Short mmCIF file of C-alpha atoms in Angstrom, two decimals:
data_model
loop_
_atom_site.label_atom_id
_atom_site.label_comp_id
_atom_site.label_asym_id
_atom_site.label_seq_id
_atom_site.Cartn_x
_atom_site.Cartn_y
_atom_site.Cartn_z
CA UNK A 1 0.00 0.00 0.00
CA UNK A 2 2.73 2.44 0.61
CA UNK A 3 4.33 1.54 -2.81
CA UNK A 4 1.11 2.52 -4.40
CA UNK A 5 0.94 5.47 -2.64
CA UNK A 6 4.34 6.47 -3.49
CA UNK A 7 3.42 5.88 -7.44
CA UNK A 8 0.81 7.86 -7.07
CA UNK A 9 2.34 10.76 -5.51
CA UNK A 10 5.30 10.60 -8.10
CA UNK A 11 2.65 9.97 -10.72
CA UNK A 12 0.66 13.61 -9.77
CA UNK A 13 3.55 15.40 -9.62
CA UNK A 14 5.10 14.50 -12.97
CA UNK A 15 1.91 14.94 -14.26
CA UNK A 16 1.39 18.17 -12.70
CA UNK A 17 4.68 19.10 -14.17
CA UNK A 18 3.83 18.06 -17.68
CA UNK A 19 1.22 20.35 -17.80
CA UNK A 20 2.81 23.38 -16.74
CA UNK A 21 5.47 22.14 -19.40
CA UNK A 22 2.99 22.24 -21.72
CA UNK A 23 1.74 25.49 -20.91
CA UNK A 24 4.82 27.07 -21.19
CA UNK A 25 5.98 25.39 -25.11
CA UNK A 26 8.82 23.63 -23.41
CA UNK A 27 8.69 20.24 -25.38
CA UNK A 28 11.89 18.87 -24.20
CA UNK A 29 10.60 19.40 -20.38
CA UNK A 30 7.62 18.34 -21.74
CA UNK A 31 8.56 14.79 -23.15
CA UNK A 32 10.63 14.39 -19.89
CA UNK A 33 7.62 14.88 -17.40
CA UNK A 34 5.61 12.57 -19.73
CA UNK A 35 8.16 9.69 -19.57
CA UNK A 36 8.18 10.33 -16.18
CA UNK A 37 4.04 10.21 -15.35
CA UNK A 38 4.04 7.25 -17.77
CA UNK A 39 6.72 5.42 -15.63
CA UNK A 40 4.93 6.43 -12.19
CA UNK A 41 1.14 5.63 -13.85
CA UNK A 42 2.28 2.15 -15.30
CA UNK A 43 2.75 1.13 -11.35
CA UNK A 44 -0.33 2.91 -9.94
CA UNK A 45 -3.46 2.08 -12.92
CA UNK A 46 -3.74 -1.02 -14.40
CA UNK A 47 -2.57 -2.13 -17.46
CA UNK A 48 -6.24 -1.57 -19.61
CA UNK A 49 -7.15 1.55 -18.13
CA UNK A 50 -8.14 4.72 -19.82
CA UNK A 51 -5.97 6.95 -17.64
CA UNK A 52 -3.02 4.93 -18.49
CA UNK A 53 -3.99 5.11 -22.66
CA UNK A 54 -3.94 8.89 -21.81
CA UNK A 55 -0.34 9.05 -20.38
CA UNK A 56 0.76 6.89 -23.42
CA UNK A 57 -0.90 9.29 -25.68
CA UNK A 58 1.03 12.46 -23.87
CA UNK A 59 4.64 10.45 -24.55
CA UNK A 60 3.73 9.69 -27.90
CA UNK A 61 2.29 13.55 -28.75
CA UNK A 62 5.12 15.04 -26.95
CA UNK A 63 7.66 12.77 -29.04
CA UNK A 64 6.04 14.17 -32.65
CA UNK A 65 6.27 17.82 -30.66
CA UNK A 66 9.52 17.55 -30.12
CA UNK A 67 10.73 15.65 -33.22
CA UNK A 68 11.22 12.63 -32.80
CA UNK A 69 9.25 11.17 -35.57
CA UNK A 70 10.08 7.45 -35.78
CA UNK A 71 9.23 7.47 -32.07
CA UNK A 72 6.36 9.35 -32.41
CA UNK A 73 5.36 6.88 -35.53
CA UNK A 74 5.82 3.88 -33.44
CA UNK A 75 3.95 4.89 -30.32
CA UNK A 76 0.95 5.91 -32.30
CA UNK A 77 0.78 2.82 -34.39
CA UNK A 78 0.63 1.17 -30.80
CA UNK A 79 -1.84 3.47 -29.35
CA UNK A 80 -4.11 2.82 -32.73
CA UNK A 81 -4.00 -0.90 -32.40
CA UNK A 82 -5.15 0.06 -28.19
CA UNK A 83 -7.98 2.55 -29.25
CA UNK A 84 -9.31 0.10 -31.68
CA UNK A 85 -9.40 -2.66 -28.88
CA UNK A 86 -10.49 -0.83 -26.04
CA UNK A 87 -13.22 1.98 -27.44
CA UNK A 88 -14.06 0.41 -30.41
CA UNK A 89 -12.99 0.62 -34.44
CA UNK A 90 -15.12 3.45 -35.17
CA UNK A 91 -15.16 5.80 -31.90
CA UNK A 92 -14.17 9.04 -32.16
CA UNK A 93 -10.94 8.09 -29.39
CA UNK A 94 -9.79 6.16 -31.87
CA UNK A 95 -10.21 8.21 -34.56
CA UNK A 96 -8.38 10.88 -32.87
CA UNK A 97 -5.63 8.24 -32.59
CA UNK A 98 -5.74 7.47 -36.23
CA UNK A 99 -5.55 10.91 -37.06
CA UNK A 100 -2.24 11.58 -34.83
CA UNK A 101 -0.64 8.33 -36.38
CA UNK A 102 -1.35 10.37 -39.47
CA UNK A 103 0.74 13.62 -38.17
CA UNK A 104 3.12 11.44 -36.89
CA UNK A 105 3.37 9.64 -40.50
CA UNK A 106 3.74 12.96 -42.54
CA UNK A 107 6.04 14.38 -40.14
CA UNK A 108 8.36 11.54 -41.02
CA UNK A 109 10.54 12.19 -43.76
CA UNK A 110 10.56 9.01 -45.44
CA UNK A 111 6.83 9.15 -45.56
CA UNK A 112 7.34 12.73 -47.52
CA UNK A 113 8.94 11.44 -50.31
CA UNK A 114 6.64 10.91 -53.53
CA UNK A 115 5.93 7.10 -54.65
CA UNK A 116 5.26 6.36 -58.37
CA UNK A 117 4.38 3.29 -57.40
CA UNK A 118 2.73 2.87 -54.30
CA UNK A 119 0.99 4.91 -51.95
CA UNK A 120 2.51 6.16 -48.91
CA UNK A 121 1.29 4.44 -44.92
CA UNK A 122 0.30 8.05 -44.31
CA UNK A 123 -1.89 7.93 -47.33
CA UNK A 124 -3.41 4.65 -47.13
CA UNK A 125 -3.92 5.68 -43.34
CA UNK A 126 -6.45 8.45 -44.42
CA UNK A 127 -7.62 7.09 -47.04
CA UNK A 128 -9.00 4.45 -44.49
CA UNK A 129 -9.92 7.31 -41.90
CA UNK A 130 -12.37 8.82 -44.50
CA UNK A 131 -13.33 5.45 -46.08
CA UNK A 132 -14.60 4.58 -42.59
CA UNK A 133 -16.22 8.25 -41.56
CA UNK A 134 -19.32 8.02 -42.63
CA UNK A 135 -19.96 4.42 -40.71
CA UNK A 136 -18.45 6.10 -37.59
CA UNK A 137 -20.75 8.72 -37.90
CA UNK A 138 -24.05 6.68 -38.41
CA UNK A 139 -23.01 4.77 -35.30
CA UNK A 140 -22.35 7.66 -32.99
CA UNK A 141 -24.57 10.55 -34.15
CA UNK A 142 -24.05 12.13 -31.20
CA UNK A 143 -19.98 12.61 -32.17
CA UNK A 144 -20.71 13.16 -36.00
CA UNK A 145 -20.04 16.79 -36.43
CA UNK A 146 -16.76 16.78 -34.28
CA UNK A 147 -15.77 13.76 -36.45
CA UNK A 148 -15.70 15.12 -39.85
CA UNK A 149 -14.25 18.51 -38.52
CA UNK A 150 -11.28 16.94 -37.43
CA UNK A 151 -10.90 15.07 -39.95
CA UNK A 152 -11.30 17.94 -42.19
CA UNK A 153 -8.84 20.11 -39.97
CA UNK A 154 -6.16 17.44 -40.17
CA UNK A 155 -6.50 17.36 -44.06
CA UNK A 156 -5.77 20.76 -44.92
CA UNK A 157 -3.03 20.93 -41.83
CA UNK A 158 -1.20 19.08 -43.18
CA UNK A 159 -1.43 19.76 -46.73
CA UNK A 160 -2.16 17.00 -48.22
CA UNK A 161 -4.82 15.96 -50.41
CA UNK A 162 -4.86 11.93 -50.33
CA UNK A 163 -8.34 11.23 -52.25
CA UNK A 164 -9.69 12.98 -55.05
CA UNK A 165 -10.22 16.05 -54.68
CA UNK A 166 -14.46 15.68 -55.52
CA UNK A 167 -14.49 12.68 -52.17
CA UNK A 168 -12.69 15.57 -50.06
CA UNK A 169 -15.09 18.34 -51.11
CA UNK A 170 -18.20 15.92 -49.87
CA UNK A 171 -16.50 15.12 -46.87
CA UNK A 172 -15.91 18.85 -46.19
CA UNK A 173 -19.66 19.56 -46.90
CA UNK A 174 -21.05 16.83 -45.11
CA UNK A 175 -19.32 18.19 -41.93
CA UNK A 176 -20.66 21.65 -43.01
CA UNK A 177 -23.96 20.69 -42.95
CA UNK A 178 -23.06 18.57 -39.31
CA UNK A 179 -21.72 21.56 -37.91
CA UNK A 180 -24.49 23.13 -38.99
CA UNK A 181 -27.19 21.63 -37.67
CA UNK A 182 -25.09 20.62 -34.58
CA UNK A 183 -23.72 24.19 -33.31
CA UNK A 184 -25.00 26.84 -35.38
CA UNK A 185 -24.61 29.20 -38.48
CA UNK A 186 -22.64 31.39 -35.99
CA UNK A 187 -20.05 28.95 -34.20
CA UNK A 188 -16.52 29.39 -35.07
CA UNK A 189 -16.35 25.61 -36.02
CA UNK A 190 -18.85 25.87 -38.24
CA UNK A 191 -16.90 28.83 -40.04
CA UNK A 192 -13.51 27.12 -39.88
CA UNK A 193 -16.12 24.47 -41.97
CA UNK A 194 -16.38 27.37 -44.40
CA UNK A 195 -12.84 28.22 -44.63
CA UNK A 196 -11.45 24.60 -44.99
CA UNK A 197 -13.86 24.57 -48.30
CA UNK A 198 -12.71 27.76 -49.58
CA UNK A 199 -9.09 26.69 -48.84
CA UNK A 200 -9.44 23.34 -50.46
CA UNK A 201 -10.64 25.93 -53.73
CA UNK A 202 -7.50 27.72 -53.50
CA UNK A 203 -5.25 24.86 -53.19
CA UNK A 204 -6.78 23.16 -56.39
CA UNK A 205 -6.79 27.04 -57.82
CA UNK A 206 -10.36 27.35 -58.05
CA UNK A 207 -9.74 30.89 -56.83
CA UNK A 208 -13.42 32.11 -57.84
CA UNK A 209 -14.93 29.56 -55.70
CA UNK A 210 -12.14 30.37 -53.16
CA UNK A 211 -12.69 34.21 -52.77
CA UNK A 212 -17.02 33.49 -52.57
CA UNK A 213 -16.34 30.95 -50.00
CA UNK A 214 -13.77 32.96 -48.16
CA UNK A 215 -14.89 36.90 -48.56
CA UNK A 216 -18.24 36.37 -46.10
CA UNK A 217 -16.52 35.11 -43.42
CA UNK A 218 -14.23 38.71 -42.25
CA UNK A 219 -16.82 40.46 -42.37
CA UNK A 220 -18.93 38.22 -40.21
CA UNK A 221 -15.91 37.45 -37.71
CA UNK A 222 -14.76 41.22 -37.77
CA UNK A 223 -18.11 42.72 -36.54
CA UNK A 224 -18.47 40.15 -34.01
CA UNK A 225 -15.19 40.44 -32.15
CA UNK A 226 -12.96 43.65 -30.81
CA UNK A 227 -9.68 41.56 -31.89
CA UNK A 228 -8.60 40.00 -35.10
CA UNK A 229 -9.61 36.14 -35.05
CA UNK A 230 -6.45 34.34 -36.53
CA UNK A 231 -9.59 32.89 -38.96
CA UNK A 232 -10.25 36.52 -40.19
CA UNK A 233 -6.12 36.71 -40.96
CA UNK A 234 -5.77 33.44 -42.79
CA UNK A 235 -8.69 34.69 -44.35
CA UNK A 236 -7.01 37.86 -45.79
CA UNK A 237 -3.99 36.22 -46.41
CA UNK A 238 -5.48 33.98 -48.94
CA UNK A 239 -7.31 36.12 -50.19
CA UNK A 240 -4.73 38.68 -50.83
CA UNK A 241 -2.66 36.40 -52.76
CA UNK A 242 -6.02 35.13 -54.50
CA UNK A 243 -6.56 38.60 -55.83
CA UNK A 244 -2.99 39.07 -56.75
CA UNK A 245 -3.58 36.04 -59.23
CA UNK A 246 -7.26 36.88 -60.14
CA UNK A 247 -5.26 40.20 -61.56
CA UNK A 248 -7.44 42.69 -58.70
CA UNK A 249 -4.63 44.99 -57.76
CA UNK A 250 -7.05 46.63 -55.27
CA UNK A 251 -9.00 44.34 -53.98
CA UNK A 252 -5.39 42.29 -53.00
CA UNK A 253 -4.21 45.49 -51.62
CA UNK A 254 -7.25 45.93 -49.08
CA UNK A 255 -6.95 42.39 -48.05
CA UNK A 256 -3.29 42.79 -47.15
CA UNK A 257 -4.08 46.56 -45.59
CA UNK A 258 -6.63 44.36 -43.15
CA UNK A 259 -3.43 42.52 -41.82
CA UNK A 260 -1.68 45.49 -41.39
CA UNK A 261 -4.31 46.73 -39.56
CA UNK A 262 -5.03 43.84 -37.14
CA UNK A 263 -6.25 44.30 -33.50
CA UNK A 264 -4.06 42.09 -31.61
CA UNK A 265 -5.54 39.73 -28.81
CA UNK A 266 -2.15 40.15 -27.00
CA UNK A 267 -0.37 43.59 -26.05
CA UNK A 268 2.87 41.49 -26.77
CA UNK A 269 2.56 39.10 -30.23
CA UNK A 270 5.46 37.85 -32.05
CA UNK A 271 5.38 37.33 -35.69
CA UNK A 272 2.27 34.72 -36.74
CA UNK A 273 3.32 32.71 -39.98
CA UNK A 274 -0.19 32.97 -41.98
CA UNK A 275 0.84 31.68 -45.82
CA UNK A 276 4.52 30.75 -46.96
CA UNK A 277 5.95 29.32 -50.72
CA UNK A 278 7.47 26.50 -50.76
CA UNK A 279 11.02 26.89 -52.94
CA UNK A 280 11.16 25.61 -56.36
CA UNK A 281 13.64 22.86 -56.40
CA UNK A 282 16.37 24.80 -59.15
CA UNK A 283 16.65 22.91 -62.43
CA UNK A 284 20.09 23.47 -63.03
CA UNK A 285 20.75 21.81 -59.55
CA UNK A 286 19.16 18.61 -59.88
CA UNK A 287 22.47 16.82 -61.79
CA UNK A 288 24.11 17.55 -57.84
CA UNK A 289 23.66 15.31 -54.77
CA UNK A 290 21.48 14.93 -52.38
CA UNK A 291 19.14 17.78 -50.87
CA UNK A 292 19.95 20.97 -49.19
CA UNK A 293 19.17 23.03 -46.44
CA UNK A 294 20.27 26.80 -45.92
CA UNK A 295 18.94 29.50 -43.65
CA UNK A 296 17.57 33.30 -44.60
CA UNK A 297 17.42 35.87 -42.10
CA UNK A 298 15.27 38.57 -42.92
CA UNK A 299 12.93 41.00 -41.09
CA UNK A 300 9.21 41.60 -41.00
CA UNK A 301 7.55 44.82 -41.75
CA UNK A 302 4.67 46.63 -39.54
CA UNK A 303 2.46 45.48 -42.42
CA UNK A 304 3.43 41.69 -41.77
CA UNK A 305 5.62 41.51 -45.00
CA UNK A 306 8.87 40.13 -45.21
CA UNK A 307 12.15 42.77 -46.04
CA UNK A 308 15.57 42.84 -46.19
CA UNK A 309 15.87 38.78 -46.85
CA UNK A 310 19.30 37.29 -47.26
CA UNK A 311 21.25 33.97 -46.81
CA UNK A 312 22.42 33.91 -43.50
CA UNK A 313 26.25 34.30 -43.61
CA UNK A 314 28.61 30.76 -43.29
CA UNK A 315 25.48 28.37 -45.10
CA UNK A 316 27.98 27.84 -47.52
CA UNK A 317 25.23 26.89 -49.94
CA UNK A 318 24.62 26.95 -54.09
CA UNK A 319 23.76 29.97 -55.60
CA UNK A 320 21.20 28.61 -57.04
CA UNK A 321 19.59 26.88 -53.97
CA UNK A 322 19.99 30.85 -52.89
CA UNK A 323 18.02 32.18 -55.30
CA UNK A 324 15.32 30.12 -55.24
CA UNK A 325 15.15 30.44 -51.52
CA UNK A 326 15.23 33.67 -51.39
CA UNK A 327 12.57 33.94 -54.18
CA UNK A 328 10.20 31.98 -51.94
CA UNK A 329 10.72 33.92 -48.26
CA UNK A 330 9.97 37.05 -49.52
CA UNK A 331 6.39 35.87 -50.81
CA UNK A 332 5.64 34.59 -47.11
CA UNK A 333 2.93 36.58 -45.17
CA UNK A 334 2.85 37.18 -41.45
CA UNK A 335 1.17 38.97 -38.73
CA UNK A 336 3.10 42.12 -37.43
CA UNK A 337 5.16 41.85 -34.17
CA UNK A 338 3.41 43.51 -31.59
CA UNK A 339 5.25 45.54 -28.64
CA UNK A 340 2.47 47.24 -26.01
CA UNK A 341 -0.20 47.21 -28.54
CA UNK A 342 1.52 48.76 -31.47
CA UNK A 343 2.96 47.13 -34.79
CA UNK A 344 6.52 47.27 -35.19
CA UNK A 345 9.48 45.57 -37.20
CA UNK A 346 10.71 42.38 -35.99
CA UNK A 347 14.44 42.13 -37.09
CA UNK A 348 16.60 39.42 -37.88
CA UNK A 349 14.11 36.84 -38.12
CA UNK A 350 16.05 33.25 -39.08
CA UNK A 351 14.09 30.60 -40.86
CA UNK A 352 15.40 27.56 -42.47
CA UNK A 353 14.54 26.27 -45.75
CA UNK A 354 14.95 22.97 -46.95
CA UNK A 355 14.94 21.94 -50.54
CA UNK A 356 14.19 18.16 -50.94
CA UNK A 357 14.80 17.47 -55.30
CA UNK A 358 12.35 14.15 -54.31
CA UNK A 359 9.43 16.11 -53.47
CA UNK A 360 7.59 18.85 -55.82
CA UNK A 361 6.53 22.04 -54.69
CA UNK A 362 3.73 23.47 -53.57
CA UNK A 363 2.38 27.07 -53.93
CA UNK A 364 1.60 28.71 -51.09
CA UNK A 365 0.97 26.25 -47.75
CA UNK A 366 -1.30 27.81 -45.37
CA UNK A 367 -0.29 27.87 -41.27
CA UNK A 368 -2.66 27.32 -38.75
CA UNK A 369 -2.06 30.22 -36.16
CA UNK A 370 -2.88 29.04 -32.58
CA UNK A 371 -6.15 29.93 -31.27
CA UNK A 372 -5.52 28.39 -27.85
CA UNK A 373 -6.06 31.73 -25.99
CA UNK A 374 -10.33 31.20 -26.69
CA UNK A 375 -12.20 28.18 -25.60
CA UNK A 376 -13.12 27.21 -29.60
CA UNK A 377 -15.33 24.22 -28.46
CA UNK A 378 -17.99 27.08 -26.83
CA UNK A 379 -16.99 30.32 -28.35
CA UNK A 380 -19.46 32.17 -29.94
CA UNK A 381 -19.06 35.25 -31.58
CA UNK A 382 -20.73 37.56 -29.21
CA UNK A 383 -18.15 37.24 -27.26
CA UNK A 384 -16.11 40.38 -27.77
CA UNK A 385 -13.16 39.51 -25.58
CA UNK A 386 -10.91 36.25 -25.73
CA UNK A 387 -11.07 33.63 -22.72
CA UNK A 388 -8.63 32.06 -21.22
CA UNK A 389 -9.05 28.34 -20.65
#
């Protein structure tokens, strides 16, 4: 009895730890306070319980946080095989597995590379997930909107497109209509609904159907709220680069002038990534070996737009990997850094860009800014104010 008491103690503080690791963005303290509530739970809960498939999960999550991808890959796959056993093949715990396994699978770089002739586990993985959606959702109605959202939000956070594109656009309405009739015209999931559509337009370059899927939604969210929803500046951010391309020099330029003039939720913001270009892989370097990685340092503008980029001095890289690099950074769009309230230049920024002659690049991939600072599973937008959790 002692010994189990000792666990436990050991167990709460680790865990207790973890969070406040979490909290904080450490993910090396993080993974470490994990390990250790995993180690400490494993002796106090028993070996099927659901508090001891949650201190798995955080190990495995805090792995693919910090990196480590083929332990984050492993873990998962584990954890999948456990969901499926103890909550059942088409529950929404084990869905949410699935869909980590997937993150954990795209992270990975071997699961990056293109296949002529086979698909990918990542692909096959969610090709699976969204084969078996619509039998999850008939069986647990009560789950069915929060089902296809996240499987709609993992889709389009990553990137990738594994189906055809017309199976993706029904999943993405079905959930519409879910979310719909689940939470409202009104509730910020159902308008992230609307903006996964309009960014699945833009990615296939349907930019018509992107900007009439896309425009509604600012002016909804921006007479709602007395900050700038990260929404509203994804939003503009595709939309100003939608413009650019439609050839609506004015129309681009308001949409980037909203950025500019963003109210921040935060007297203090750094610099949000919204949209970046992925750098064309040069032709003239594809005869030379291997890939290649180089950093730019460059700053960002009160306006969110990146100046003054160059290669960060000692890369010792190609010319030509320069070029294109540089090409590509200065196309990315941010949110301005924000110092007591006001806009300002953030200087020196350092990215690194990698250049992989295996995979083919996109245009423009869109970031997810956090939106951890509201509580997104209630919010509605009369709230004018963010929450904390």
């Amino acid at each position: 009895g002692m010994s189990a008491q000792t666990h436990a103690s050991e167990m709460t503080s680790a865990y207790q730890q973890y969070q406040q690791a979490v909290s904080t963005g450490d993910t090396a303290q993080t993974l470490m306070f994990a390990q250790q509530a995993l180690e400490a739970g494993q002796q106090k809960y028993a070996s099927d319980s659901d508090n001891l498939f949650a201190l798995k999960y955080n190990v495995a999550a805090a792995n693919l946080k910090a990196g480590n991808n083929d332990a984050a890959v492993e873990q998962f796959e584990a954890l999948t095989d456990l969901a499926t056993e103890k909550f059942g093949a088409l529950s929404i715990k084990t869905l949410a597995t699935k869909l980590d396994f997937y993150s954990a699978l795209t992270a990975n770089h071997d699961e990056r590379v293109v296949r002529i002739t086979s698909l990918s586990r990542g692909e096959l993985l969610i090709r699976e997930i969204m084969e078996d959606l619509p039998d999850s959702a008939a069986k647990y109605p009560a789950d069915k909107a929060n089902m296809y959202y996240m499987v709609a939000s993992k889709l389009l956070e990553t990137g990738q497109i594994p189906n055809r594109i017309e199976d993706v656009k029904a999943t993405l309405n079905a959930g519409l209509a879910a979310a719909q009739a689940t939470w409202g015209e009104e509730d910020l999931r159902t308008l992230r609904q609307r903006q996964l559509l309009g960014q699945l337009a833009y990615r296939s370059d349907d930019l018509n159907t992107a900007v009439a899927l896309l425009e509604p939604l600012t002016s909804l969210l921006e007479s709602k709220l007395a900050y700038t929803h990260p929404v509203s500046l994804q939003v503009h951010a595709l939309l100003e680069d939608a413009y650019t391309r439609l050839g609506d020099p004015e129309k681009a330029s308001y949409h980037s002038n909203q950025i500019a003039a963003m109210k921040p939720w935060q007297s203090q913001m750094e610099p949000l990534k919204l949209t970046s270009k992925k750098p064309e892989y040069p032709f003239v370097a594809r005869g030379l070996n291997g890939n290649s990685q180089l950093e730019v340092v460059f700053d960002i503008n009160p306006q969110g737009k990146v100046q003054n980029a160059r290669i960060k001095e000692g890369t010792g890289s190609s010319k030509y990997f320069e070029k294109s690099a540089l090409e590509a950074v200065q196309q990315w769009r941010y949110t301005p850094r924000f110092v007591d309230g006001e806009a300002v230049t953030a200087k020196d920024m350092t990215v690194s860009v990698n250049f992989d002659a295996n995979v083919n690049a996109r245009n423009f991939v869109i970031h997810m800014p956090s939106t951890d600072y509201v509580r997104s599973e209630a919010a509605r937008l009369g709230e004018s104010t963010p929450r904390n959790r």
